[in-house]
GROMACS .gro file of N, CA, C and O in nm:
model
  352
    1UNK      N    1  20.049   0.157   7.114
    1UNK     CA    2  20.039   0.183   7.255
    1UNK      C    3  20.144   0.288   7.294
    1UNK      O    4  20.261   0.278   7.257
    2UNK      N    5  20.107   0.370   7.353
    2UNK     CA    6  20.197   0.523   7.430
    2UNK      C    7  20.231   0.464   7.553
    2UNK      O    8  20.161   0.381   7.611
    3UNK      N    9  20.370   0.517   7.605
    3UNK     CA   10  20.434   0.466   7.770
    3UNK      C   11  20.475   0.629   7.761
    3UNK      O   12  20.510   0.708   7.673
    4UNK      N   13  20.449   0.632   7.907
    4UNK     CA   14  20.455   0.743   7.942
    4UNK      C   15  20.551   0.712   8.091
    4UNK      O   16  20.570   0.608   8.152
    5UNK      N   17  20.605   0.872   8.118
    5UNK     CA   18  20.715   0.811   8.293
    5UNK      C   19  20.658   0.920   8.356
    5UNK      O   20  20.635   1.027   8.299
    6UNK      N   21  20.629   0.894   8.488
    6UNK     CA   22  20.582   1.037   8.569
    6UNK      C   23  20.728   1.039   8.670
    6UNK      O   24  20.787   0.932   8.672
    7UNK      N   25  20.765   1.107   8.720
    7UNK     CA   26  20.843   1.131   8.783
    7UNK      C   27  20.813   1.211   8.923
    7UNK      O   28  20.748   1.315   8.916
    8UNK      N   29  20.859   1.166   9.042
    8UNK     CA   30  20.839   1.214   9.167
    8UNK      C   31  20.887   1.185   9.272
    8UNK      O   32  20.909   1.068   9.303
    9UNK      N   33  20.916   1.305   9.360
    9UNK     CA   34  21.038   1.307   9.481
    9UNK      C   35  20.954   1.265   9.592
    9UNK      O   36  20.879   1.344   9.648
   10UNK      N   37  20.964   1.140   9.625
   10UNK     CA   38  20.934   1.107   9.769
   10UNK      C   39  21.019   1.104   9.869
   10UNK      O   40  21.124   1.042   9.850
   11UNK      N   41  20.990   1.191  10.042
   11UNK     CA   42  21.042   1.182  10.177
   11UNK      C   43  21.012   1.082  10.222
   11UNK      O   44  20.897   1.041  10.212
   12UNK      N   45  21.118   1.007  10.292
   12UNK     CA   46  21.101   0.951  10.420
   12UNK      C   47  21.191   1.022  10.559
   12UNK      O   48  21.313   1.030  10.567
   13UNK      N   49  21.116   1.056  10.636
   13UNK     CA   50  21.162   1.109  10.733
   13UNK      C   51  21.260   1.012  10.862
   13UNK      O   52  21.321   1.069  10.952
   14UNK      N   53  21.256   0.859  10.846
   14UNK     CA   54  21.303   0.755  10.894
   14UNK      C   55  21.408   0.662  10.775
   14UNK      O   56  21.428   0.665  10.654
   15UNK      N   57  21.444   0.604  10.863
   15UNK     CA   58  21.544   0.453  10.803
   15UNK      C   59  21.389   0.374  10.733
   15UNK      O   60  21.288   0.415  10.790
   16UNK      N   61  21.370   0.296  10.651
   16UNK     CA   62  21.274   0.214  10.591
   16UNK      C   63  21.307   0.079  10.488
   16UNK      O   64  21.404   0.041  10.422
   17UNK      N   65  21.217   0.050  10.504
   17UNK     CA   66  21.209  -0.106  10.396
   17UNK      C   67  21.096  -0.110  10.312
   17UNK      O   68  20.983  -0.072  10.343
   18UNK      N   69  21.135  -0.163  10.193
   18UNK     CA   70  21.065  -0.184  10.052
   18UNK      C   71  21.046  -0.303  10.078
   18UNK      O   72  21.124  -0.355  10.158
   19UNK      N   73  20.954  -0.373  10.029
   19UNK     CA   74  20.924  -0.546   9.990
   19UNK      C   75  21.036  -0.540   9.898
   19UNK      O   76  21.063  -0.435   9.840
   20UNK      N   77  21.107  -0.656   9.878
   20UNK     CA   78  21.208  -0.650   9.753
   20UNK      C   79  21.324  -0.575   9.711
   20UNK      O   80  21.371  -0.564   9.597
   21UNK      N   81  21.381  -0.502   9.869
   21UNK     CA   82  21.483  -0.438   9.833
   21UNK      C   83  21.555  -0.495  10.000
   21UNK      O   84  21.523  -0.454  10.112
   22UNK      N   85  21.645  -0.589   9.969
   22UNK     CA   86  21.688  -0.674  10.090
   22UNK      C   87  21.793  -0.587  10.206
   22UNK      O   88  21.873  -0.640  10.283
   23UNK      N   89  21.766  -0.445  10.195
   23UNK     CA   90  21.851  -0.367  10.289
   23UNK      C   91  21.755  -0.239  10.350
   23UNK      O   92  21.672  -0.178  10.282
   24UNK      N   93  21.782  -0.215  10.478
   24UNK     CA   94  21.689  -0.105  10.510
   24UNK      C   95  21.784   0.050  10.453
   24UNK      O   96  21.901   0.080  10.477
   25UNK      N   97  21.706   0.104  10.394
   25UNK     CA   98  21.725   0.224  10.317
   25UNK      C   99  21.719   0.367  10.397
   25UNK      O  100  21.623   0.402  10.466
   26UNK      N  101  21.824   0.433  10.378
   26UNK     CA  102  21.820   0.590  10.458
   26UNK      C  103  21.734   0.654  10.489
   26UNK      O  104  21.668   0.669  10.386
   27UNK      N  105  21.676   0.717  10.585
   27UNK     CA  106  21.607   0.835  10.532
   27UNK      C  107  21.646   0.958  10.444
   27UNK      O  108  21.751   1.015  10.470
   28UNK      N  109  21.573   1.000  10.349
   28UNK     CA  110  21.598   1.146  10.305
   28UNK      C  111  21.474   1.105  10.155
   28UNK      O  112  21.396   1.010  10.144
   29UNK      N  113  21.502   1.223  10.059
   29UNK     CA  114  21.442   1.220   9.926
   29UNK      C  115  21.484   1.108   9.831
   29UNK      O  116  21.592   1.062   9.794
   30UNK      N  117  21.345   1.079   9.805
   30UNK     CA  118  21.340   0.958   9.672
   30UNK      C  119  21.331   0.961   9.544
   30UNK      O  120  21.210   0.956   9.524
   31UNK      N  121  21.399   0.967   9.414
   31UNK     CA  122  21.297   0.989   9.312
   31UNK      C  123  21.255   0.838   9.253
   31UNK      O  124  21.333   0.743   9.254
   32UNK      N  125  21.138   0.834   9.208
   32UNK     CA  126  20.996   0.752   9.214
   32UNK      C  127  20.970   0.797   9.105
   32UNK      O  128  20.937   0.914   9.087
   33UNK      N  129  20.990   0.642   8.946
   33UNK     CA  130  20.939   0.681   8.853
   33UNK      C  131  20.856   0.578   8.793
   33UNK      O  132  20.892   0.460   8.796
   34UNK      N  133  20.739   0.617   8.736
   34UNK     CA  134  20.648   0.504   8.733
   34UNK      C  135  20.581   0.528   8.588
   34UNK      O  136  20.514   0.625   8.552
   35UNK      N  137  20.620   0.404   8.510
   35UNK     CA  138  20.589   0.387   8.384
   35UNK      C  139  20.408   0.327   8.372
   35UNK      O  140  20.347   0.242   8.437
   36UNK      N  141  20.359   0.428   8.244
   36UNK     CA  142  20.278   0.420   8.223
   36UNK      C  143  20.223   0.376   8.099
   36UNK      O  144  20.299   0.432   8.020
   37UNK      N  145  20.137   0.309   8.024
   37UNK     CA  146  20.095   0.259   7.930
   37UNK      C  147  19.940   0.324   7.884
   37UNK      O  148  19.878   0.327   7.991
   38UNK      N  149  19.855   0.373   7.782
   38UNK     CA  150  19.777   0.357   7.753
   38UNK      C  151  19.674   0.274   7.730
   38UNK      O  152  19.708   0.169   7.676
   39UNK      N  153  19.552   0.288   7.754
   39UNK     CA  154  19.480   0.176   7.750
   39UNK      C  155  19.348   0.223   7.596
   39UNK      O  156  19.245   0.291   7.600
   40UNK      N  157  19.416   0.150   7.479
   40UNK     CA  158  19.352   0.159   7.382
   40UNK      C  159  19.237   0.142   7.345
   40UNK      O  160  19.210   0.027   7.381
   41UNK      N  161  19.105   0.207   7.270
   41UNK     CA  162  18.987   0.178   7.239
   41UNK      C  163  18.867   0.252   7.292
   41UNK      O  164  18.745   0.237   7.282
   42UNK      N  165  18.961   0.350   7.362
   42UNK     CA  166  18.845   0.437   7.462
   42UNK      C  167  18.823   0.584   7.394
   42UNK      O  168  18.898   0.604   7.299
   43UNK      N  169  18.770   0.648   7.414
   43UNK     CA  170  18.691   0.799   7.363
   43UNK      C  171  18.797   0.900   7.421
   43UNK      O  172  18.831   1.002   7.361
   44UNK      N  173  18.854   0.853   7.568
   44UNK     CA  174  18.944   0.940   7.637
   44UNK      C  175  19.055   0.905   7.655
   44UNK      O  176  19.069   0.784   7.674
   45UNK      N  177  19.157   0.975   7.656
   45UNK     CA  178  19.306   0.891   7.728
   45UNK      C  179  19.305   0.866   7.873
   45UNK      O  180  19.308   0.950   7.963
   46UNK      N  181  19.300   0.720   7.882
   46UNK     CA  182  19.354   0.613   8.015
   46UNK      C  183  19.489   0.547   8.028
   46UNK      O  184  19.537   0.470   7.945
   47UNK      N  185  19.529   0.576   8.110
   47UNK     CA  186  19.659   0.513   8.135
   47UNK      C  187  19.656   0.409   8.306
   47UNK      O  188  19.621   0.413   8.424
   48UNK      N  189  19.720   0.328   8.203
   48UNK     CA  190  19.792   0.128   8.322
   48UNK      C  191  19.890   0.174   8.376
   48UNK      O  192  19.966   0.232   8.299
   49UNK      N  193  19.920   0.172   8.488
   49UNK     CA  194  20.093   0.140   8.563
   49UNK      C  195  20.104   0.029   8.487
   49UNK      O  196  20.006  -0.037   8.454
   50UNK      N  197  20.223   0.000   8.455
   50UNK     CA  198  20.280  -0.077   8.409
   50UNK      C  199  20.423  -0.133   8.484
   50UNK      O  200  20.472  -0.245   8.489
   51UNK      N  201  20.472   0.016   8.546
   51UNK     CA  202  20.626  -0.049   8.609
   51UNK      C  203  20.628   0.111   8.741
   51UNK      O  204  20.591   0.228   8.726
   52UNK      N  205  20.695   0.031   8.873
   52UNK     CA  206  20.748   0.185   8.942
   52UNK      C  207  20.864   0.117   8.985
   52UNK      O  208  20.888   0.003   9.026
   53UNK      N  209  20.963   0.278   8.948
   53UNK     CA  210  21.072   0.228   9.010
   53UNK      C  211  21.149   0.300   9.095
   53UNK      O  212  21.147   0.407   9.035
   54UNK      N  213  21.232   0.324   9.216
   54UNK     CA  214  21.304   0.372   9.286
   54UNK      C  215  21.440   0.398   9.307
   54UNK      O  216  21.522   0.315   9.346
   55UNK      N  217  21.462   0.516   9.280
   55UNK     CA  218  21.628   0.563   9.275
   55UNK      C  219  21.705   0.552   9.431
   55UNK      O  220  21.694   0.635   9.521
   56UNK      N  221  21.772   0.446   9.433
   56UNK     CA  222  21.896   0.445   9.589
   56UNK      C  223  22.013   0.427   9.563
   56UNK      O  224  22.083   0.392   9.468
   57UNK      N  225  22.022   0.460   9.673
   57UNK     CA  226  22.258   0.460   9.660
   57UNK      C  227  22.244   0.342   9.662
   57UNK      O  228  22.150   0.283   9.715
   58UNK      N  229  22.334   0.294   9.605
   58UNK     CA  230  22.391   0.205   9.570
   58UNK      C  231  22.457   0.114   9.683
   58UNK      O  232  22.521   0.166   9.774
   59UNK      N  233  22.443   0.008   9.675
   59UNK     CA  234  22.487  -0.083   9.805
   59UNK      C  235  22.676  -0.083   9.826
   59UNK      O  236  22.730  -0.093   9.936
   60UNK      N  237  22.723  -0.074   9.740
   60UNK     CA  238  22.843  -0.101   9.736
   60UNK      C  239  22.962   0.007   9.702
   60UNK      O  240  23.073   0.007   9.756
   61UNK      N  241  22.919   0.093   9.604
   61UNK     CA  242  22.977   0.161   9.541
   61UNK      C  243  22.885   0.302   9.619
   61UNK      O  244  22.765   0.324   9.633
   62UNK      N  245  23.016   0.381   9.660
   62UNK     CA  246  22.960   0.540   9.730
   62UNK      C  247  22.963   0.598   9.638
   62UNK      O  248  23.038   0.594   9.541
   63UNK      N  249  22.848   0.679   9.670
   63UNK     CA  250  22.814   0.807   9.582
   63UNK      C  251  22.779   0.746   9.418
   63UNK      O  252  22.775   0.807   9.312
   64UNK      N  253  22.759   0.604   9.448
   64UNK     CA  254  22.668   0.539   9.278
   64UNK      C  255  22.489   0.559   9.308
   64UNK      O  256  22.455   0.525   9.421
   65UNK      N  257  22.422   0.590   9.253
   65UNK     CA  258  22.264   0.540   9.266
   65UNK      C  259  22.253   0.410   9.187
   65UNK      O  260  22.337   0.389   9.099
   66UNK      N  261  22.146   0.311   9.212
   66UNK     CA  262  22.118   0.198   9.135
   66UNK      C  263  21.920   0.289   9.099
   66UNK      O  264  21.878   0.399   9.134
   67UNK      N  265  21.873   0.211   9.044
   67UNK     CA  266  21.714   0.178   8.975
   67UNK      C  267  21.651   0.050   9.034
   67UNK      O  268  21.694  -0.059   8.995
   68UNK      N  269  21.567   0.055   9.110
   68UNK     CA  270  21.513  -0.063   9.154
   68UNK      C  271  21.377  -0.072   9.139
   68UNK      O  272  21.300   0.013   9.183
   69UNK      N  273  21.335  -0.191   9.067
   69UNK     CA  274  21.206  -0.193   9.015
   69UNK      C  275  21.097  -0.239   9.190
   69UNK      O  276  21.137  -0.329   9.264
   70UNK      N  277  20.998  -0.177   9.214
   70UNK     CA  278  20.936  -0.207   9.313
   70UNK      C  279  20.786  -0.212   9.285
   70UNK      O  280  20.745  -0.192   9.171
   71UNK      N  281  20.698  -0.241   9.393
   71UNK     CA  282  20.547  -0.254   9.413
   71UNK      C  283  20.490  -0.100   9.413
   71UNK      O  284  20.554  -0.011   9.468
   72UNK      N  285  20.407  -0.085   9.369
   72UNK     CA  286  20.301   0.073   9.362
   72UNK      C  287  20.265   0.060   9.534
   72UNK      O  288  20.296   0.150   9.613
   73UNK      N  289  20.213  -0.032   9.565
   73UNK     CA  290  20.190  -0.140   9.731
   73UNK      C  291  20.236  -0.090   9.823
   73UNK      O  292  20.195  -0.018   9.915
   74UNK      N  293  20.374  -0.154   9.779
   74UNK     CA  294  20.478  -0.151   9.866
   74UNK      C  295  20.575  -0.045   9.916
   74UNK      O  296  20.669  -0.042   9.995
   75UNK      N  297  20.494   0.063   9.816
   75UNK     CA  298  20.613   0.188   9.834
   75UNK      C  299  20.497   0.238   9.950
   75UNK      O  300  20.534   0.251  10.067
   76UNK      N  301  20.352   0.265   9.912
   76UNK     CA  302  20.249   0.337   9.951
   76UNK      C  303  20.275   0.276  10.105
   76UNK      O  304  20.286   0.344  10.208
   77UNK      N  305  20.279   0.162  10.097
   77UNK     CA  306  20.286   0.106  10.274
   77UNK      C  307  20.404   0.164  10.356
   77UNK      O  308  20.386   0.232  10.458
   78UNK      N  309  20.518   0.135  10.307
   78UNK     CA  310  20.633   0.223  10.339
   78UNK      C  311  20.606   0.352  10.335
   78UNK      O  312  20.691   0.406  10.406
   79UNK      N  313  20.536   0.431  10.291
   79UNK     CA  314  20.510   0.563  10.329
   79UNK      C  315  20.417   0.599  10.455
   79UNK      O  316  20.416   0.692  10.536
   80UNK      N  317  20.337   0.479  10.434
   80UNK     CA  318  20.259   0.491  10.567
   80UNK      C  319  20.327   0.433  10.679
   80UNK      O  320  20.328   0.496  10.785
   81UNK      N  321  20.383   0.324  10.670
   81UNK     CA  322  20.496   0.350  10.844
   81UNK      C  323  20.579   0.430  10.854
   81UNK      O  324  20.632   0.434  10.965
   82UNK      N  325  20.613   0.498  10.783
   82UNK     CA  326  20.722   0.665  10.786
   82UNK      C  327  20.617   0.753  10.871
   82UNK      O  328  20.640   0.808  10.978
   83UNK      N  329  20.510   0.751  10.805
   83UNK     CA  330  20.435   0.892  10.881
   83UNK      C  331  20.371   0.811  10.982
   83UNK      O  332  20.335   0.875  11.081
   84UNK      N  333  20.354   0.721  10.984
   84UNK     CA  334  20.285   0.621  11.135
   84UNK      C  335  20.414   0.642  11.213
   84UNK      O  336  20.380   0.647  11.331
   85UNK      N  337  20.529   0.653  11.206
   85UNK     CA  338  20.625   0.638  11.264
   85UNK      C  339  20.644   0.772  11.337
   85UNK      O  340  20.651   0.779  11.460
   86UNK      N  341  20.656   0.913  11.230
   86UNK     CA  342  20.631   1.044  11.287
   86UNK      C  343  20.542   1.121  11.391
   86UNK      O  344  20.537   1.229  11.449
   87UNK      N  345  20.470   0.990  11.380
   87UNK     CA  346  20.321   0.992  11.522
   87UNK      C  347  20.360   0.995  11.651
   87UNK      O  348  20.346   1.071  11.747
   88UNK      N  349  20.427   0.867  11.625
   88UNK     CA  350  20.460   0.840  11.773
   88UNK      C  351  20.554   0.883  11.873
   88UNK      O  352  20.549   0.835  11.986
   0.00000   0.00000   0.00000
């Protein structure tokens, strides 16, 4: 089996919340990396999420980033009250 990582900078233009990350988080750029798996037996290459995870400062320690494992879900929803939010 092949794992693969995609890597990608997500905005939030607001303060926001993750399911599973017990603090509301800054606005600015995210990087968003989401592990991928192959799915064996097929004619073509398919790939599973398997894991996404999110780079933030660190709760305690300035100027540390932590890795926080999150929902594919939960980020996508949080993106949509950012720009639901830019609406109004």
């Amino acid at each position: 089996m092949t794992i693969r990582s995609r890597r990608e900078i997500v905005t939030f233009r607001h303060s926001f919340r993750i399911r599973g990350i017990e603090r509301l988080l800054p606005a600015g750029a995210y990087e968003v990396i989401t592990d991928e798996e192959t799915i064996e037996g097929l004619t073509f290459p398919v790939y599973r999420r398997i894991a996404t995870m999110i780079v933030v400062p660190a709760e305690d320690v300035r100027g540390s980033m932590e890795m926080l494992s999150i929902g594919s879900v939960d980020l996508a929803n949080a993106q949509a009250a950012d720009a639901s939010a830019a609406n109004d």
